Every structure is written in C-alpha cells, then in structure tokens.
Amino acid sequence: MQQIVAICGTHPPGAETLYLDIANIVAKKKEKGGECMLYLDGFQKVTSLLESGAVSIYKVALYELLSLIGLDRSDYDQAAQLMKAREIMFERYPNLKWIAVTDGPNTAYLFHNISLTGSCEKSIWKYNVKQLQKEKHMEVQRKATAKR
C-alpha cells in the first residue's frame, strides 16, 4: 500500500532537524522496498529538505517558487516564468516527481518530472480555480435544494 507523509509549513523553533529526520525515515522505508512518498507544502528553510532527494511532491505558491529560485515576480510573463521555474526545479532537485503551483484564485498548475518515468503523455496540467470554486458552489446549492 502506498503511504504518503506530509510536511506542511515551517518547522517549529528548536526542531531544525525534524523535517530532515522525517525525510530520512521515508528514505529508509523506500530502501527496504516500501512504497512511501514525501509531500512538502512549505517555503521557508526547505532547501536542504529538497536537496535530500526525499521529496516526491512539492506544493508551493507562485510567489514563493519564484523567490526560491531567484526570479522576480514583478516583471514576468507568467507562462514563461512558470516554464523556467519548472525547468530549474527539476534540474536542481532531480528526484522531485511533482510540483503543484498555486496562485491564489488564479490558475493552478501541476508539473510532472517526465525524466523520472522516461515518458508521459502529459507533463503539465492547468486548473481553473475559479471554475472549480463555481462548480463546488453549485454542488453545495444542489445538495441544499435536495434536502428541502
């Protein structure tokens, strides 16, 4: 059975090695043949964790991603910056399988590192967040109407 370990946010003060310790546990489980993925949703002080090679899925806000790789958000063509950021991240962190990029109510993206699998029909997915929110709102309304 596939297991996913989630690390969210910045480690608490005084626990600087906590996230790397968790990453090491996940790595040992994989070495023993276990199916385990590490999901990271954080921005501050995550470089060493990403460099460890243990992170499979990284969720990050667009402005955090651009800051992490040293790109300036103030003057960017979003599509070009996203593709550049994707390229840099998969180059720096070759064991990273997925990157999910959010931008508030704007379009969200999911990038797949196809170099790990050799081939994939699609390596980029776009999600219209406003459309998803609208569909969720409509579903809630349908359920409320059905209860009457």
PDB file of C-alpha atoms in Angstrom:
ATOM      1  CA  MET A   1       0.000   0.000   0.000  1.00  0.00           C
ATOM      2  CA  GLN A   2       1.279   3.456  -0.960  1.00  0.00           C
ATOM      3  CA  GLN A   3       1.898   5.723   2.020  1.00  0.00           C
ATOM      4  CA  ILE A   4       2.257   9.484   1.864  1.00  0.00           C
ATOM      5  CA  VAL A   5       3.923  11.527   4.588  1.00  0.00           C
ATOM      6  CA  ALA A   6       3.004  15.226   4.580  1.00  0.00           C
ATOM      7  CA  ILE A   7       5.208  18.019   5.865  1.00  0.00           C
ATOM      8  CA  CYS A   8       3.367  21.328   5.963  1.00  0.00           C
ATOM      9  CA  GLY A   9       4.677  24.730   6.983  1.00  0.00           C
ATOM     10  CA  THR A  10       7.912  25.751   8.650  1.00  0.00           C
ATOM     11  CA  HIS A  11       9.457  23.562  11.331  1.00  0.00           C
ATOM     12  CA  PRO A  12       8.912  24.772  14.894  1.00  0.00           C
ATOM     13  CA  PRO A  13      11.709  26.685  16.656  1.00  0.00           C
ATOM     14  CA  GLY A  14      14.233  24.331  18.217  1.00  0.00           C
ATOM     15  CA  ALA A  15      13.380  21.500  15.828  1.00  0.00           C
ATOM     16  CA  GLU A  16      15.679  22.423  12.959  1.00  0.00           C
ATOM     17  CA  THR A  17      16.430  18.810  12.008  1.00  0.00           C
ATOM     18  CA  LEU A  18      12.874  17.494  12.392  1.00  0.00           C
ATOM     19  CA  TYR A  19      11.953  17.599   8.698  1.00  0.00           C
ATOM     20  CA  LEU A  20      15.257  16.069   7.592  1.00  0.00           C
ATOM     21  CA  ASP A  21      14.784  13.333  10.202  1.00  0.00           C
ATOM     22  CA  ILE A  22      11.356  12.598   8.712  1.00  0.00           C
ATOM     23  CA  ALA A  23      12.877  12.575   5.207  1.00  0.00           C
ATOM     24  CA  ASN A  24      15.479  10.049   6.371  1.00  0.00           C
ATOM     25  CA  ILE A  25      12.765   7.770   7.750  1.00  0.00           C
ATOM     26  CA  VAL A  26      10.938   7.921   4.399  1.00  0.00           C
ATOM     27  CA  ALA A  27      14.198   7.208   2.519  1.00  0.00           C
ATOM     28  CA  LYS A  28      14.919   4.166   4.718  1.00  0.00           C
ATOM     29  CA  LYS A  29      11.411   2.843   4.127  1.00  0.00           C
ATOM     30  CA  LYS A  30      11.939   3.180   0.355  1.00  0.00           C
ATOM     31  CA  GLU A  31      15.323   1.419   0.588  1.00  0.00           C
ATOM     32  CA  LYS A  32      13.577  -1.529   2.222  1.00  0.00           C
ATOM     33  CA  GLY A  33      11.133  -1.716  -0.688  1.00  0.00           C
ATOM     34  CA  GLY A  34       8.299   0.244   0.889  1.00  0.00           C
ATOM     35  CA  GLU A  35       6.061   2.477  -1.167  1.00  0.00           C
ATOM     36  CA  CYS A  36       6.261   5.842   0.518  1.00  0.00           C
ATOM     37  CA  MET A  37       6.124   9.386  -0.824  1.00  0.00           C
ATOM     38  CA  LEU A  38       7.011  12.628   0.929  1.00  0.00           C
ATOM     39  CA  TYR A  39       4.710  15.596   0.275  1.00  0.00           C
ATOM     40  CA  LEU A  40       6.082  19.042   1.139  1.00  0.00           C
ATOM     41  CA  ASP A  41       3.928  22.151   1.472  1.00  0.00           C
ATOM     42  CA  GLY A  42       6.343  24.762   2.756  1.00  0.00           C
ATOM     43  CA  PHE A  43       8.622  27.541   1.678  1.00  0.00           C
ATOM     44  CA  GLN A  44      10.935  28.769   4.406  1.00  0.00           C
ATOM     45  CA  LYS A  45      14.038  26.704   5.165  1.00  0.00           C
ATOM     46  CA  VAL A  46      13.117  23.870   2.775  1.00  0.00           C
ATOM     47  CA  THR A  47      16.208  23.880   0.539  1.00  0.00           C
ATOM     48  CA  SER A  48      18.057  21.158   2.457  1.00  0.00           C
ATOM     49  CA  LEU A  49      14.912  19.037   2.507  1.00  0.00           C
ATOM     50  CA  LEU A  50      14.513  19.390  -1.274  1.00  0.00           C
ATOM     51  CA  GLU A  51      18.228  18.675  -1.735  1.00  0.00           C
ATOM     52  CA  SER A  52      17.880  15.456   0.284  1.00  0.00           C
ATOM     53  CA  GLY A  53      16.061  13.881  -2.662  1.00  0.00           C
ATOM     54  CA  ALA A  54      13.316  12.538  -0.412  1.00  0.00           C
ATOM     55  CA  VAL A  55      10.560  14.941  -1.506  1.00  0.00           C
ATOM     56  CA  SER A  56       8.284  13.463  -4.180  1.00  0.00           C
ATOM     57  CA  ILE A  57       5.576  16.124  -4.295  1.00  0.00           C
ATOM     58  CA  TYR A  58       6.169  19.826  -3.640  1.00  0.00           C
ATOM     59  CA  LYS A  59       3.247  22.241  -3.318  1.00  0.00           C
ATOM     60  CA  VAL A  60       4.212  25.892  -3.426  1.00  0.00           C
ATOM     61  CA  ALA A  61       2.635  29.277  -4.115  1.00  0.00           C
ATOM     62  CA  LEU A  62       3.832  31.003  -7.283  1.00  0.00           C
ATOM     63  CA  TYR A  63       5.486  33.939  -5.478  1.00  0.00           C
ATOM     64  CA  GLU A  64       7.270  31.511  -3.135  1.00  0.00           C
ATOM     65  CA  LEU A  65       8.522  29.410  -6.033  1.00  0.00           C
ATOM     66  CA  LEU A  66       9.893  32.434  -7.881  1.00  0.00           C
ATOM     67  CA  SER A  67      11.605  33.633  -4.699  1.00  0.00           C
ATOM     68  CA  LEU A  68      13.049  30.180  -4.012  1.00  0.00           C
ATOM     69  CA  ILE A  69      14.760  30.045  -7.395  1.00  0.00           C
ATOM     70  CA  GLY A  70      15.685  33.732  -7.541  1.00  0.00           C
ATOM     71  CA  LEU A  71      13.230  35.024 -10.144  1.00  0.00           C
ATOM     72  CA  ASP A  72      11.488  38.376  -9.721  1.00  0.00           C
ATOM     73  CA  ARG A  73       7.695  38.216  -9.823  1.00  0.00           C
ATOM     74  CA  SER A  74       7.299  41.935 -10.511  1.00  0.00           C
ATOM     75  CA  ASP A  75       8.294  41.683 -14.161  1.00  0.00           C
ATOM     76  CA  TYR A  76       7.315  38.352 -15.567  1.00  0.00           C
ATOM     77  CA  ASP A  77       5.400  36.714 -18.313  1.00  0.00           C
ATOM     78  CA  GLN A  78       3.621  34.129 -16.168  1.00  0.00           C
ATOM     79  CA  ALA A  79       3.764  31.310 -18.702  1.00  0.00           C
ATOM     80  CA  ALA A  80       7.455  31.870 -19.431  1.00  0.00           C
ATOM     81  CA  GLN A  81       8.360  32.200 -15.740  1.00  0.00           C
ATOM     82  CA  LEU A  82       6.438  29.044 -14.855  1.00  0.00           C
ATOM     83  CA  MET A  83       8.223  27.032 -17.527  1.00  0.00           C
ATOM     84  CA  LYS A  84      11.587  28.434 -16.412  1.00  0.00           C
ATOM     85  CA  ALA A  85      10.776  27.702 -12.754  1.00  0.00           C
ATOM     86  CA  ARG A  86       9.718  24.154 -13.638  1.00  0.00           C
ATOM     87  CA  GLU A  87      12.932  23.571 -15.550  1.00  0.00           C
ATOM     88  CA  ILE A  88      15.109  24.960 -12.737  1.00  0.00           C
ATOM     89  CA  MET A  89      13.334  22.975 -10.007  1.00  0.00           C
ATOM     90  CA  PHE A  90      13.532  19.633 -11.813  1.00  0.00           C
ATOM     91  CA  GLU A  91      17.171  20.326 -12.673  1.00  0.00           C
ATOM     92  CA  ARG A  92      18.125  21.283  -9.094  1.00  0.00           C
ATOM     93  CA  TYR A  93      16.074  18.542  -7.474  1.00  0.00           C
ATOM     94  CA  PRO A  94      16.095  15.591  -9.910  1.00  0.00           C
ATOM     95  CA  ASN A  95      14.244  13.217  -7.541  1.00  0.00           C
ATOM     96  CA  LEU A  96      11.266  15.579  -7.312  1.00  0.00           C
ATOM     97  CA  LYS A  97       8.362  13.938  -9.177  1.00  0.00           C
ATOM     98  CA  TRP A  98       5.621  16.546  -8.950  1.00  0.00           C
ATOM     99  CA  ILE A  99       5.346  20.303  -8.380  1.00  0.00           C
ATOM    100  CA  ALA A 100       1.949  21.856  -7.659  1.00  0.00           C
ATOM    101  CA  VAL A 101       1.945  25.644  -8.077  1.00  0.00           C
ATOM    102  CA  THR A 102      -0.911  27.764  -6.756  1.00  0.00           C
ATOM    103  CA  ASP A 103      -1.548  31.470  -7.253  1.00  0.00           C
ATOM    104  CA  GLY A 104      -4.484  32.380  -5.032  1.00  0.00           C
ATOM    105  CA  PRO A 105      -7.724  32.452  -7.056  1.00  0.00           C
ATOM    106  CA  ASN A 106      -5.788  32.320 -10.335  1.00  0.00           C
ATOM    107  CA  THR A 107      -4.880  29.269 -12.399  1.00  0.00           C
ATOM    108  CA  ALA A 108      -3.042  26.478 -10.572  1.00  0.00           C
ATOM    109  CA  TYR A 109      -0.540  24.171 -12.273  1.00  0.00           C
ATOM    110  CA  LEU A 110       0.686  20.643 -11.737  1.00  0.00           C
ATOM    111  CA  PHE A 111       4.041  19.704 -13.273  1.00  0.00           C
ATOM    112  CA  HIS A 112       5.315  16.144 -13.646  1.00  0.00           C
ATOM    113  CA  ASN A 113       9.014  15.335 -13.945  1.00  0.00           C
ATOM    114  CA  ILE A 114       8.871  13.108 -17.014  1.00  0.00           C
ATOM    115  CA  SER A 115      12.605  12.406 -16.866  1.00  0.00           C
ATOM    116  CA  LEU A 116      11.915  10.067 -13.926  1.00  0.00           C
ATOM    117  CA  THR A 117       9.494   7.895 -15.881  1.00  0.00           C
ATOM    118  CA  GLY A 118      11.016   8.168 -19.332  1.00  0.00           C
ATOM    119  CA  SER A 119       7.740   9.097 -20.938  1.00  0.00           C
ATOM    120  CA  CYS A 120       4.446  10.666 -20.084  1.00  0.00           C
ATOM    121  CA  GLU A 121       1.703  11.791 -22.428  1.00  0.00           C
ATOM    122  CA  LYS A 122       1.242  14.954 -20.435  1.00  0.00           C
ATOM    123  CA  SER A 123       3.613  16.687 -18.057  1.00  0.00           C
ATOM    124  CA  ILE A 124       1.647  19.888 -17.343  1.00  0.00           C
ATOM    125  CA  TRP A 125      -1.908  20.258 -16.077  1.00  0.00           C
ATOM    126  CA  LYS A 126      -3.752  23.574 -15.650  1.00  0.00           C
ATOM    127  CA  TYR A 127      -6.610  24.037 -13.200  1.00  0.00           C
ATOM    128  CA  ASN A 128      -9.026  26.933 -13.447  1.00  0.00           C
ATOM    129  CA  VAL A 129      -9.522  27.638  -9.748  1.00  0.00           C
ATOM    130  CA  LYS A 130     -12.464  29.991 -10.302  1.00  0.00           C
ATOM    131  CA  GLN A 131     -14.263  27.309 -12.336  1.00  0.00           C
ATOM    132  CA  LEU A 132     -13.570  24.699  -9.638  1.00  0.00           C
ATOM    133  CA  GLN A 133     -14.921  27.077  -6.968  1.00  0.00           C
ATOM    134  CA  LYS A 134     -18.019  27.739  -9.083  1.00  0.00           C
ATOM    135  CA  GLU A 135     -18.629  24.006  -9.550  1.00  0.00           C
ATOM    136  CA  LYS A 136     -18.217  23.400  -5.802  1.00  0.00           C
ATOM    137  CA  HIS A 137     -20.681  26.217  -5.027  1.00  0.00           C
ATOM    138  CA  MET A 138     -23.199  24.741  -7.483  1.00  0.00           C
ATOM    139  CA  GLU A 139     -22.818  21.293  -5.876  1.00  0.00           C
ATOM    140  CA  VAL A 140     -23.475  22.751  -2.411  1.00  0.00           C
ATOM    141  CA  GLN A 141     -26.587  24.503  -3.740  1.00  0.00           C
ATOM    142  CA  ARG A 142     -27.847  21.250  -5.337  1.00  0.00           C
ATOM    143  CA  LYS A 143     -27.411  19.376  -2.058  1.00  0.00           C
ATOM    144  CA  ALA A 144     -29.178  22.124  -0.095  1.00  0.00           C
ATOM    145  CA  THR A 145     -32.094  22.117  -2.552  1.00  0.00           C
ATOM    146  CA  ALA A 146     -32.344  18.311  -2.447  1.00  0.00           C
ATOM    147  CA  LYS A 147     -32.695  18.362   1.366  1.00  0.00           C
ATOM    148  CA  ARG A 148     -35.790  20.583   1.230  1.00  0.00           C
TER     149      ARG A 148
END
